[in-house]
GROMACS .gro file of C-alpha atoms in nm:
model
  255
    1SER     CA    1   0.009  -0.121   1.649
    2LEU     CA    2   0.347  -0.172   1.467
    3GLY     CA    3   0.407  -0.193   1.093
    4GLY     CA    4   0.720  -0.223   0.885
    5PRO     CA    5   0.817  -0.243   0.519
    6PRO     CA    6   0.785  -0.549   0.313
    7GLY     CA    7   1.066  -0.787   0.276
    8SER     CA    8   1.328  -0.577   0.444
    9ALA     CA    9   1.348  -0.658   0.805
   10PRO     CA   10   1.727  -0.739   0.811
   11GLU     CA   11   1.791  -0.369   0.682
   12THR     CA   12   1.551  -0.184   0.905
   13GLY     CA   13   1.532  -0.383   1.221
   14ASP     CA   14   1.212  -0.482   1.381
   15GLY     CA   15   1.133  -0.150   1.545
   16GLY     CA   16   1.141  -0.303   1.882
   17LEU     CA   17   0.855  -0.537   1.799
   18VAL     CA   18   0.963  -0.824   2.036
   19ASP     CA   19   1.027  -0.599   2.328
   20SER     CA   20   0.689  -0.414   2.266
   21GLN     CA   21   0.509  -0.738   2.266
   22ARG     CA   22   0.668  -0.852   2.577
   23ARG     CA   23   0.594  -0.515   2.766
   24TRP     CA   24   0.231  -0.530   2.635
   25PHE     CA   25   0.174  -0.896   2.773
   26ASP     CA   26   0.360  -0.798   3.087
   27TYR     CA   27   0.124  -0.502   3.148
   28TYR     CA   28  -0.204  -0.665   3.054
   29LEU     CA   29  -0.152  -1.033   3.163
   30ARG     CA   30   0.086  -0.985   3.459
   31GLY     CA   31  -0.002  -0.646   3.587
   32VAL     CA   32   0.340  -0.498   3.556
   33GLU     CA   33   0.335  -0.120   3.548
   34ASN     CA   34   0.582  -0.042   3.274
   35GLY     CA   35   0.436   0.269   3.111
   36ILE     CA   36   0.351   0.112   2.797
   37VAL     CA   37   0.002   0.258   2.791
   38ALA     CA   38   0.138   0.614   2.810
   39GLU     CA   39   0.354   0.559   2.485
   40PRO     CA   40   0.219   0.651   2.146
   41ALA     CA   41  -0.027   0.378   2.018
   42VAL     CA   42   0.123   0.345   1.674
   43ARG     CA   43   0.487   0.286   1.547
   44LEU     CA   44   0.548   0.253   1.176
   45TYR     CA   45   0.849   0.239   0.947
   46LEU     CA   46   0.849   0.543   0.693
   47MET     CA   47   1.021   0.416   0.385
   48GLY     CA   48   1.190   0.676   0.178
   49ALA     CA   49   1.294   0.859   0.503
   50GLU     CA   50   1.416   0.513   0.624
   51ARG     CA   51   1.323   0.564   0.992
   52TRP     CA   52   1.070   0.438   1.247
   53ILE     CA   53   0.811   0.703   1.353
   54ASP     CA   54   0.550   0.715   1.635
   55GLU     CA   55   0.192   0.828   1.582
   56THR     CA   56  -0.108   0.869   1.817
   57ASP     CA   57  -0.381   0.755   1.592
   58TRP     CA   58  -0.451   0.508   1.280
   59PRO     CA   59  -0.524   0.585   1.022
   60LEU     CA   60  -0.327   0.911   1.005
   61PRO     CA   61  -0.516   1.227   0.894
   62SER     CA   62  -0.475   1.241   0.526
   63ASP     CA   63  -0.636   1.374   0.194
   64GLU     CA   64  -0.702   1.153  -0.105
   65ALA     CA   65  -0.486   1.226  -0.421
   66SER     CA   66  -0.595   1.076  -0.753
   67PHE     CA   67  -0.348   0.993  -1.039
   68PHE     CA   68  -0.523   0.888  -1.358
   69LEU     CA   69  -0.399   0.616  -1.584
   70ARG     CA   70  -0.306   0.760  -1.922
   71GLY     CA   71  -0.186   0.603  -2.227
   72SER     CA   72   0.096   0.849  -2.310
   73PRO     CA   73   0.446   0.711  -2.283
   74GLY     CA   74   0.592   0.736  -1.942
   75GLY     CA   75   0.944   0.734  -2.061
   76GLY     CA   76   1.079   0.501  -1.774
   77ALA     CA   77   0.920   0.157  -1.768
   78ALA     CA   78   1.020  -0.157  -1.962
   79SER     CA   79   0.666  -0.299  -1.959
   80LEU     CA   80   0.387  -0.388  -2.208
   81ASN     CA   81   0.271  -0.034  -2.238
   82ASP     CA   82   0.478   0.224  -2.043
   83GLY     CA   83   0.175   0.457  -1.949
   84ILE     CA   84   0.181   0.768  -1.729
   85LEU     CA   85   0.004   0.852  -1.401
   86ASP     CA   86  -0.139   1.207  -1.429
   87SER     CA   87  -0.333   1.450  -1.214
   88GLU     CA   88  -0.547   1.548  -1.499
   89PRO     CA   89  -0.831   1.322  -1.611
   90PRO     CA   90  -0.803   1.146  -1.961
   91GLY     CA   91  -0.993   1.230  -2.270
   92HIS     CA   92  -1.038   0.986  -2.556
   93GLU     CA   93  -0.781   0.708  -2.535
   94GLU     CA   94  -0.757   0.352  -2.652
   95PRO     CA   95  -0.762   0.062  -2.395
   96ASP     CA   96  -0.458  -0.143  -2.322
   97ARG     CA   97  -0.466  -0.515  -2.386
   98LEU     CA   98  -0.335  -0.772  -2.125
   99ASP     CA   99  -0.333  -1.149  -2.183
  100HIS     CA  100  -0.312  -1.408  -1.919
  101ASP     CA  101  -0.154  -1.756  -1.994
  102PRO     CA  102  -0.192  -1.979  -1.681
  103GLY     CA  103   0.099  -2.196  -1.810
  104ASN     CA  104   0.331  -1.898  -1.792
  105PRO     CA  105   0.223  -1.660  -1.525
  106ASN     CA  106   0.409  -1.339  -1.410
  107ARG     CA  107   0.634  -1.422  -1.126
  108THR     CA  108   0.659  -1.255  -0.801
  109PRO     CA  109   1.002  -1.082  -0.774
  110VAL     CA  110   1.250  -1.237  -0.517
  111SER     CA  111   1.357  -0.884  -0.383
  112ALA     CA  112   1.122  -0.597  -0.262
  113PHE     CA  113   1.401  -0.360  -0.385
  114ASP     CA  114   1.367  -0.416  -0.749
  115GLN     CA  115   1.041  -0.496  -0.934
  116ARG     CA  116   1.142  -0.436  -1.291
  117SER     CA  117   1.116  -0.810  -1.387
  118PHE     CA  118   0.752  -0.809  -1.276
  119GLU     CA  119   0.690  -0.475  -1.449
  120ALA     CA  120   0.836  -0.597  -1.773
  121ARG     CA  121   0.528  -0.826  -1.815
  122SER     CA  122   0.285  -0.597  -1.671
  123LEU     CA  123   0.083  -0.271  -1.780
  124SER     CA  124   0.268  -0.005  -1.595
  125PHE     CA  125   0.175   0.360  -1.529
  126THR     CA  126   0.432   0.607  -1.390
  127THR     CA  127   0.434   0.955  -1.281
  128PRO     CA  128   0.691   1.208  -1.396
  129PRO     CA  129   0.958   1.284  -1.154
  130LEU     CA  130   0.804   1.460  -0.839
  131GLU     CA  131   0.871   1.807  -0.793
  132HIS     CA  132   0.842   1.792  -0.405
  133ASP     CA  133   0.829   1.527  -0.138
  134LEU     CA  134   0.523   1.338  -0.103
  135GLU     CA  135   0.426   1.139   0.225
  136VAL     CA  136   0.171   0.852   0.177
  137VAL     CA  137   0.065   0.645   0.473
  138GLY     CA  138  -0.213   0.396   0.487
  139SER     CA  139  -0.412   0.189   0.241
  140SER     CA  140  -0.435   0.292  -0.130
  141ARG     CA  141  -0.666   0.175  -0.398
  142LEU     CA  142  -0.672   0.126  -0.778
  143VAL     CA  143  -1.001   0.197  -0.949
  144LEU     CA  144  -0.958  -0.019  -1.258
  145HIS     CA  145  -1.221  -0.042  -1.556
  146THR     CA  146  -1.168  -0.362  -1.747
  147SER     CA  147  -1.337  -0.615  -1.964
  148SER     CA  148  -1.248  -0.971  -2.035
  149GLN     CA  149  -1.333  -1.239  -2.278
  150ALA     CA  150  -1.314  -1.496  -2.000
  151LYS     CA  151  -1.570  -1.586  -1.722
  152ASP     CA  152  -1.299  -1.513  -1.458
  153VAL     CA  153  -0.968  -1.323  -1.428
  154ASP     CA  154  -0.739  -1.205  -1.156
  155TRP     CA  155  -0.615  -0.851  -1.120
  156CYS     CA  156  -0.279  -0.814  -0.940
  157VAL     CA  157  -0.136  -0.474  -0.849
  158ARG     CA  158   0.195  -0.355  -0.729
  159LEU     CA  159   0.270   0.001  -0.601
  160CYS     CA  160   0.633   0.110  -0.640
  161ASP     CA  161   0.874   0.401  -0.568
  162VAL     CA  162   1.100   0.454  -0.871
  163PHE     CA  163   1.441   0.578  -0.788
  164PRO     CA  164   1.628   0.829  -1.018
  165ASP     CA  165   1.848   0.532  -1.126
  166GLY     CA  166   1.557   0.320  -1.244
  167ARG     CA  167   1.511   0.089  -0.953
  168SER     CA  168   1.156   0.025  -0.855
  169ARG     CA  169   1.107  -0.050  -0.489
  170LEU     CA  170   0.797  -0.242  -0.377
  171LEU     CA  171   0.574  -0.056  -0.123
  172ASN     CA  172   0.275  -0.300  -0.117
  173TYR     CA  173   0.046  -0.491  -0.333
  174GLY     CA  174  -0.317  -0.601  -0.364
  175ALA     CA  175  -0.523  -0.836  -0.575
  176LEU     CA  176  -0.894  -0.905  -0.670
  177LYS     CA  177  -1.061  -1.195  -0.839
  178GLY     CA  178  -1.297  -1.091  -1.112
  179SER     CA  179  -1.576  -1.311  -1.008
  180HIS     CA  180  -1.550  -1.136  -0.677
  181VAL     CA  181  -1.588  -0.787  -0.814
  182ALA     CA  182  -1.949  -0.739  -0.655
  183SER     CA  183  -1.919  -0.987  -0.359
  184HIS     CA  184  -1.672  -1.221  -0.187
  185GLU     CA  185  -1.968  -1.411  -0.037
  186HIS     CA  186  -2.142  -1.463  -0.369
  187PRO     CA  187  -1.902  -1.466  -0.665
  188GLU     CA  188  -2.035  -1.468  -1.013
  189ALA     CA  189  -1.889  -1.537  -1.352
  190LEU     CA  190  -1.788  -1.230  -1.557
  191GLU     CA  191  -2.000  -1.131  -1.875
  192ARG     CA  192  -1.792  -1.148  -2.180
  193ASP     CA  193  -1.659  -0.810  -2.303
  194ARG     CA  194  -1.866  -0.611  -2.036
  195VAL     CA  195  -1.682  -0.334  -1.862
  196TYR     CA  196  -1.650  -0.362  -1.486
  197ALA     CA  197  -1.519  -0.116  -1.224
  198PHE     CA  198  -1.275  -0.288  -0.995
  199GLU     CA  199  -1.173  -0.134  -0.663
  200ILE     CA  200  -0.846  -0.310  -0.562
  201GLU     CA  201  -0.720  -0.226  -0.216
  202ILE     CA  202  -0.334  -0.191  -0.207
  203TRP     CA  203  -0.254  -0.284   0.147
  204ALA     CA  204  -0.135  -0.036   0.401
  205MET     CA  205   0.219   0.110   0.384
  206ALA     CA  206   0.407   0.427   0.471
  207ASN     CA  207   0.647   0.589   0.234
  208LEU     CA  208   0.810   0.927   0.170
  209PHE     CA  209   0.824   0.963  -0.200
  210ARG     CA  210   1.131   1.193  -0.239
  211LYS     CA  211   1.166   1.487  -0.491
  212GLY     CA  212   1.286   1.345  -0.813
  213HIS     CA  213   1.140   0.999  -0.756
  214ARG     CA  214   0.832   0.857  -0.935
  215ILE     CA  215   0.523   0.679  -0.846
  216ARG     CA  216   0.443   0.365  -1.040
  217VAL     CA  217   0.164   0.108  -1.050
  218ALA     CA  218   0.207  -0.219  -1.230
  219ILE     CA  219  -0.101  -0.413  -1.334
  220SER     CA  220  -0.094  -0.785  -1.419
  221ASN     CA  221  -0.338  -1.084  -1.431
  222SER     CA  222  -0.096  -1.310  -1.226
  223ASP     CA  223   0.160  -1.279  -0.935
  224PHE     CA  224   0.272  -1.628  -0.873
  225PRO     CA  225   0.353  -1.772  -0.614
  226ALA     CA  226   0.227  -1.473  -0.407
  227PHE     CA  227  -0.109  -1.553  -0.551
  228GLU     CA  228  -0.231  -1.878  -0.702
  229SER     CA  229  -0.242  -1.842  -1.083
  230ASN     CA  230  -0.595  -1.832  -1.228
  231PRO     CA  231  -0.640  -2.144  -1.452
  232ILE     CA  232  -0.843  -1.987  -1.705
  233PRO     CA  233  -0.669  -1.830  -2.005
  234SER     CA  234  -0.793  -1.479  -2.081
  235ARG     CA  235  -0.761  -1.180  -2.314
  236ASN     CA  236  -0.839  -0.855  -2.122
  237LEU     CA  237  -0.866  -0.484  -2.176
  238VAL     CA  238  -0.783  -0.198  -1.937
  239TYR     CA  239  -0.979   0.130  -2.008
  240HIS     CA  240  -0.851   0.479  -1.922
  241ASP     CA  241  -1.054   0.745  -2.091
  242ALA     CA  242  -1.322   0.997  -2.004
  243THR     CA  243  -1.594   0.756  -1.965
  244TYR     CA  244  -1.391   0.488  -1.784
  245PRO     CA  245  -1.133   0.703  -1.582
  246SER     CA  246  -0.907   0.438  -1.419
  247ARG     CA  247  -0.706   0.579  -1.132
  248LEU     CA  248  -0.469   0.527  -0.845
  249VAL     CA  249  -0.594   0.692  -0.511
  250LEU     CA  250  -0.326   0.761  -0.240
  251PRO     CA  251  -0.374   0.880   0.110
  252VAL     CA  252  -0.143   1.191   0.140
  253VAL     CA  253  -0.067   1.271   0.501
  254ARG     CA  254  -0.184   1.599   0.620
  255ARG     CA  255   0.101   1.762   0.830
   0.00000   0.00000   0.00000
């Protein structure tokens, strides 16, 4: 298995992808003894460290770290709320409001290396500067408690590494349609103003968050054209309190 960073192949190279594919087919289809089965089974690009690494298993051994969404100012994001990500669970906090206008959706940024245009129209939550390096590899998830006045709404999430100069680099993203919160096979309309718990997968990535960098999650009801914009206008609330502790869950590598 081989995986690289989003939108950055020219800068990082392909990690020998084409050569690995050729050697794999040579061995399994042509019977060429080229030693590929003795090599590590996984190669991935570790963003932050900016290098390819080899591993023997996938997923990597890791421990889950939870960062709770909080309403206090994060002091760094130009967004609709500028909240924080905190290791401490929240107490009493007011929800954040997010409206969706299908005629004016949030636009997918052109560059993976700066997400600030997307974040400006999102709810963003950011950690303080990290006190030590943090290696995160694998799929993450956002547990998001929300309500809506519409029968359906999309939740689009972007996970970013924020540099000391303010640049916000995309690591990966995920999305979930509200009507699919319980089942993809049997979608159902949302109940007006009912609070739902969404578990939104953020697809696998590998990143070394450097000391002094910050972790950010940006939440929107659209991410067009990466995802088709929901045609239903909506007024939505995101809850982050003791009753509804919305949180980002990251797989921190066990070294």
